[in-house]
Short mmCIF file of C-alpha atoms in Angstrom, two decimals:
data_model
loop_
_atom_site.label_atom_id
_atom_site.label_comp_id
_atom_site.label_asym_id
_atom_site.label_seq_id
_atom_site.Cartn_x
_atom_site.Cartn_y
_atom_site.Cartn_z
CA CYS A 223 -8.45 -89.02 -17.68
CA SER A 224 -11.44 -86.75 -17.69
CA VAL A 225 -13.50 -85.79 -14.67
CA THR A 226 -17.25 -85.48 -14.94
CA GLY A 227 -20.15 -85.29 -12.56
CA ALA A 228 -23.85 -85.78 -12.00
CA SER A 229 -24.32 -82.11 -11.18
CA ALA A 230 -22.65 -78.77 -11.75
CA PRO A 231 -18.91 -79.12 -11.05
CA ALA A 232 -17.24 -77.23 -8.25
CA SER A 233 -15.60 -74.12 -9.66
CA THR A 234 -13.39 -73.18 -6.71
CA THR A 235 -10.93 -74.85 -4.39
CA LEU A 236 -12.52 -75.41 -0.96
CA CYS A 237 -10.60 -73.63 1.78
CA SER A 238 -10.92 -73.02 5.52
CA GLY A 239 -11.52 -69.36 6.28
CA ALA A 240 -10.06 -69.83 9.76
CA THR A 241 -6.77 -71.56 8.95
CA GLY A 242 -6.26 -71.12 5.21
CA ARG A 243 -6.01 -74.89 4.82
CA LEU A 244 -7.41 -76.84 1.92
CA LEU A 245 -10.56 -78.75 2.87
CA PRO A 246 -11.65 -82.02 1.22
CA ALA A 247 -14.46 -81.51 -1.25
CA LEU A 248 -14.53 -85.09 -2.55
CA PHE A 249 -15.45 -88.12 -0.44
CA VAL A 250 -15.43 -91.77 -1.48
CA ILE A 251 -17.48 -94.02 0.78
CA GLY A 252 -18.79 -97.58 0.67
CA SER A 253 -18.41 -100.85 2.49
CA LEU A 254 -15.57 -103.34 2.40
CA LYS A 255 -14.99 -105.02 -0.97
CA THR A 256 -16.86 -102.45 -3.05
CA GLY A 257 -13.87 -101.04 -4.95
CA THR A 258 -13.16 -97.90 -2.92
CA THR A 259 -9.40 -98.51 -2.78
CA SER A 260 -9.20 -99.14 -6.51
CA LEU A 261 -11.19 -96.01 -7.31
CA TRP A 262 -9.21 -93.88 -4.85
CA SER A 263 -5.93 -95.10 -6.37
CA SER A 264 -7.12 -94.26 -9.88
CA ILE A 265 -8.09 -90.75 -8.85
CA VAL A 266 -4.89 -90.02 -6.93
CA ASP A 267 -2.62 -91.57 -9.57
CA HIS A 268 -4.20 -90.02 -12.65
CA ALA A 269 -5.40 -86.66 -11.35
CA ALA A 270 -2.45 -85.82 -9.11
CA ASP A 271 -2.22 -82.27 -10.45
CA HIS A 272 -5.70 -81.51 -9.13
CA VAL A 273 -6.27 -83.96 -6.24
CA THR A 274 -4.49 -84.43 -2.92
CA PRO A 275 -5.17 -87.12 -0.26
CA GLY A 276 -3.69 -85.03 2.54
CA SER A 277 -1.15 -86.17 5.12
CA ILE A 278 -0.73 -89.51 6.84
CA THR A 279 -1.96 -89.49 10.45
CA PHE A 280 -0.91 -91.51 13.51
CA LYS A 281 -2.92 -94.44 12.07
CA GLY A 282 -0.21 -95.10 9.51
CA ASP A 283 -0.27 -95.70 5.75
CA VAL A 284 -3.98 -96.55 5.63
CA SER A 285 -4.72 -92.97 6.70
CA LYS A 286 -3.41 -91.64 3.42
CA LYS A 287 -6.70 -92.91 2.03
CA GLU A 288 -8.95 -93.16 5.09
CA LYS A 289 -9.09 -90.30 7.61
CA ASP A 290 -11.96 -91.75 9.73
CA PHE A 291 -12.61 -88.31 11.23
CA PHE A 292 -16.34 -87.85 10.61
CA GLY A 293 -17.39 -91.36 11.61
CA ASP A 294 -15.29 -92.76 14.45
CA PRO A 295 -16.30 -90.90 17.66
CA THR A 296 -12.76 -91.10 19.04
CA MET A 297 -11.46 -89.37 15.90
CA TRP A 298 -14.25 -86.77 15.86
CA ARG A 299 -13.35 -85.75 19.40
CA ARG A 300 -9.90 -84.72 18.19
CA GLY A 301 -11.55 -81.57 16.91
CA HIS A 302 -11.79 -79.45 13.79
CA SER A 303 -8.27 -78.05 13.98
CA TRP A 304 -6.75 -81.54 14.10
CA TYR A 305 -8.53 -82.52 10.89
CA GLU A 306 -7.63 -79.29 9.13
CA ARG A 307 -3.94 -79.80 9.88
CA ILE A 308 -4.02 -82.97 7.77
CA TRP A 309 -4.49 -80.86 4.65
CA PRO A 310 -2.02 -78.54 2.90
CA THR A 311 -2.25 -74.78 2.70
CA CYS A 312 -4.73 -73.60 0.09
CA PRO A 313 -3.16 -72.61 -3.22
CA ALA A 314 -2.93 -68.94 -4.06
CA LYS A 315 -5.94 -67.23 -5.58
CA GLY A 316 -6.06 -67.81 -9.31
CA SER A 317 -4.14 -71.10 -9.11
CA ALA A 318 -5.37 -74.30 -10.72
CA LEU A 319 -8.22 -76.18 -9.05
CA LYS A 320 -7.02 -78.35 -6.15
CA VAL A 321 -9.36 -80.82 -4.45
CA GLY A 322 -8.82 -82.74 -1.24
CA ILE A 323 -10.10 -86.33 -1.17
CA ASP A 324 -11.07 -88.31 1.92
CA ALA A 325 -11.86 -91.92 0.97
CA THR A 326 -13.09 -93.44 4.24
CA PRO A 327 -15.39 -96.32 3.25
CA ALA A 328 -17.01 -96.68 6.69
CA TYR A 329 -18.51 -93.19 6.64
CA HIS A 330 -21.56 -94.73 4.99
CA VAL A 331 -22.27 -96.94 8.00
CA TRP A 332 -21.48 -94.45 10.80
CA TYR A 333 -24.83 -92.93 11.73
CA ASP A 334 -23.39 -89.55 12.75
CA ALA A 335 -21.02 -89.13 9.79
CA PRO A 336 -23.31 -86.94 7.61
CA LYS A 337 -24.39 -84.91 10.64
CA ASN A 338 -20.77 -84.33 11.64
CA MET A 339 -19.92 -83.26 8.09
CA LYS A 340 -22.72 -80.69 8.18
CA SER A 341 -21.45 -79.42 11.54
CA PHE A 342 -17.88 -79.17 10.25
CA PHE A 343 -18.48 -77.62 6.84
CA GLY A 344 -21.52 -75.50 7.66
CA PRO A 345 -22.45 -73.27 4.68
CA GLN A 346 -19.74 -74.96 2.60
CA LEU A 347 -21.55 -78.31 2.73
CA PRO A 348 -23.22 -77.88 -0.71
CA ALA A 349 -19.74 -77.77 -2.27
CA LEU A 350 -19.04 -81.39 -1.26
CA ARG A 351 -19.40 -84.36 -3.59
CA VAL A 352 -19.78 -87.91 -2.28
CA VAL A 353 -19.08 -91.00 -4.40
CA TRP A 354 -20.83 -94.00 -2.84
CA MET A 355 -19.61 -97.41 -4.01
CA LEU A 356 -22.29 -100.11 -3.86
CA ARG A 357 -22.16 -103.87 -4.32
CA ASP A 358 -24.63 -106.71 -4.01
CA PRO A 359 -24.60 -107.35 -0.22
CA VAL A 360 -24.29 -111.13 -0.54
CA ALA A 361 -21.45 -110.95 -3.07
CA LYS A 362 -19.69 -108.35 -0.93
CA PHE A 363 -20.00 -110.46 2.22
CA TRP A 364 -18.72 -113.56 0.39
CA SER A 365 -15.73 -111.61 -0.93
CA TYR A 366 -14.95 -110.27 2.54
CA PHE A 367 -14.98 -113.79 3.98
CA TRP A 368 -12.39 -114.94 1.47
CA GLU A 369 -10.23 -111.95 2.21
CA LEU A 370 -10.17 -113.06 5.83
CA LYS A 371 -9.40 -116.63 4.76
CA ALA A 372 -6.32 -115.34 2.97
CA TYR A 373 -4.72 -114.69 6.36
CA ARG A 374 -4.50 -118.48 6.76
CA GLY A 375 -3.65 -119.81 10.23
CA GLU A 376 -6.82 -120.23 12.30
CA TRP A 377 -8.87 -118.98 9.36
CA ASP A 378 -8.08 -122.23 7.54
CA LYS A 379 -10.44 -123.95 9.98
CA VAL A 380 -13.32 -121.51 9.50
CA HIS A 381 -16.21 -122.36 7.18
CA PHE A 382 -18.54 -119.75 5.79
CA ALA A 383 -21.64 -121.32 7.34
CA SER A 384 -20.19 -121.33 10.87
CA TRP A 385 -18.86 -117.80 10.43
CA VAL A 386 -22.14 -116.28 9.28
CA ALA A 387 -24.49 -118.32 11.52
CA PRO A 388 -24.16 -116.20 14.72
CA LYS A 389 -24.58 -113.01 12.71
CA LEU A 390 -27.81 -114.28 11.15
CA GLU A 391 -29.01 -115.51 14.52
CA ARG A 392 -28.58 -112.07 16.05
CA THR A 393 -30.53 -110.56 13.15
CA LYS A 394 -33.34 -113.08 13.62
CA GLN A 395 -33.55 -112.20 17.32
CA CYS A 396 -34.03 -108.53 16.54
CA LEU A 397 -36.62 -109.18 13.84
CA ALA A 398 -38.53 -111.48 16.21
CA LYS A 399 -38.91 -108.52 18.56
CA ASP A 400 -39.89 -106.10 15.76
CA PRO A 401 -40.31 -107.36 12.16
CA THR A 402 -40.24 -103.75 10.88
CA HIS A 403 -36.93 -102.85 12.51
CA PRO A 404 -34.33 -101.46 10.02
CA LEU A 405 -31.44 -103.31 11.83
CA TRP A 406 -29.27 -100.20 11.55
CA PRO A 407 -27.49 -98.35 13.06
CA PRO A 408 -25.69 -100.73 15.44
CA SER A 409 -25.49 -98.00 18.11
CA LEU A 410 -29.20 -98.21 18.93
CA PRO A 411 -30.00 -98.92 22.60
CA PRO A 412 -30.75 -102.50 23.73
CA PRO A 413 -32.37 -104.73 22.71
CA PHE A 414 -31.73 -103.38 19.20
CA SER A 415 -27.99 -102.73 19.42
CA GLY A 416 -25.75 -104.67 17.04
CA CYS A 417 -28.66 -106.31 15.22
CA ALA A 418 -26.76 -107.13 12.04
CA PRO A 419 -23.01 -107.45 12.76
CA HIS A 420 -21.08 -107.00 9.51
CA LEU A 421 -24.33 -107.52 7.60
CA ASP A 422 -25.42 -103.94 8.31
CA HIS A 423 -22.82 -102.65 5.83
CA GLY A 424 -25.20 -103.78 3.09
CA LEU A 425 -28.35 -102.13 4.47
CA TYR A 426 -28.25 -99.35 1.94
CA GLU A 427 -31.82 -98.05 2.18
CA PRO A 428 -31.78 -96.68 5.76
CA GLN A 429 -28.22 -95.45 5.28
CA LEU A 430 -29.06 -93.54 2.11
CA LYS A 431 -32.12 -92.01 3.77
CA ARG A 432 -29.90 -90.83 6.61
CA TRP A 433 -27.46 -89.12 4.22
CA LEU A 434 -30.31 -87.45 2.37
CA GLU A 435 -31.32 -85.75 5.62
CA PHE A 436 -28.19 -83.61 5.23
CA PHE A 437 -27.16 -83.77 1.56
CA ASN A 438 -28.91 -82.85 -1.65
CA PRO A 439 -29.34 -85.86 -3.98
CA SER A 440 -27.25 -84.07 -6.62
CA GLN A 441 -24.26 -84.24 -4.27
CA LEU A 442 -24.26 -88.06 -4.20
CA LEU A 443 -22.98 -90.24 -7.01
CA LEU A 444 -23.91 -93.93 -6.56
CA VAL A 445 -21.53 -96.28 -8.37
CA SER A 446 -22.24 -100.00 -8.64
CA PHE A 447 -19.32 -102.38 -8.26
CA ALA A 448 -20.57 -104.33 -11.28
CA GLY A 449 -20.62 -101.23 -13.45
CA TYR A 450 -17.27 -100.02 -12.16
CA THR A 451 -15.49 -103.28 -12.97
CA ARG A 452 -17.25 -104.00 -16.26
CA ARG A 453 -14.70 -102.25 -18.47
CA LYS A 454 -11.30 -103.72 -17.72
CA PRO A 455 -8.13 -102.00 -19.01
CA VAL A 456 -6.25 -103.72 -21.84
CA ALA A 457 -2.99 -105.24 -20.64
CA GLY A 458 0.36 -104.48 -22.24
CA PRO A 459 2.71 -101.55 -22.83
CA LYS A 460 0.30 -99.83 -25.24
CA ALA A 461 -2.68 -100.10 -22.93
CA PRO A 462 -4.58 -96.85 -22.42
CA ARG A 463 -4.65 -95.29 -19.00
CA PRO A 464 -7.62 -96.45 -16.90
CA ARG A 465 -10.75 -94.36 -17.39
CA ARG A 466 -12.29 -95.15 -14.02
CA CYS A 467 -11.70 -91.66 -12.68
CA SER A 468 -14.06 -90.35 -15.36
CA LEU A 469 -16.80 -91.40 -12.94
CA ILE A 470 -15.81 -88.74 -10.46
CA LEU A 471 -17.38 -85.34 -10.09
CA LEU A 472 -15.30 -82.43 -8.85
#
């Protein structure tokens, strides 16, 4: 598949000057049920000669895709050298382009994620590209509920209305105190902490504004779930390879 972008493509492999390790230059973010895993799989499977997901961490298989480093405070405290050790040694000068990919969906909702990325990458920050998967918040929330229902057991007894009611009630309480409150991030001090549990993953406006405090708009590629899934591959042995990774900028 081809790789294209919304801005000038990166022309060099991103490396750490301190350790000689490859650094990720491509990030895929977005909430649950927005297609991040599908997109990540397409990139890794069909651009393996040029893309690497890095090593698996103590978190297990999920960490092949999701490193969590820049968002989760407990991961961030592990330090720069810990994160760099996840990635392979940079290829020799003159070798083919090699790009590291960190596809941690929750980076978009962690308030400090873009700030931590700026702190980590410093002058190399403009070389990063971020693909942000978006989906209608209601459709996304409905899909997430049915994923939980698939676990069966106690979830068989849970109805959508009873599951979402306490979340909406908490949101109403916050808005009653301040109708202009953005409801995000959840780490705000009381009484505005946790104002939209789970629902805040769909509050794209304040989240995007936060990222634009640190990133140039040309570094962000917004991909709608509807647009991403519109063209479905033809089934069968003669089916062409999926073209989804043509969305990605390197």
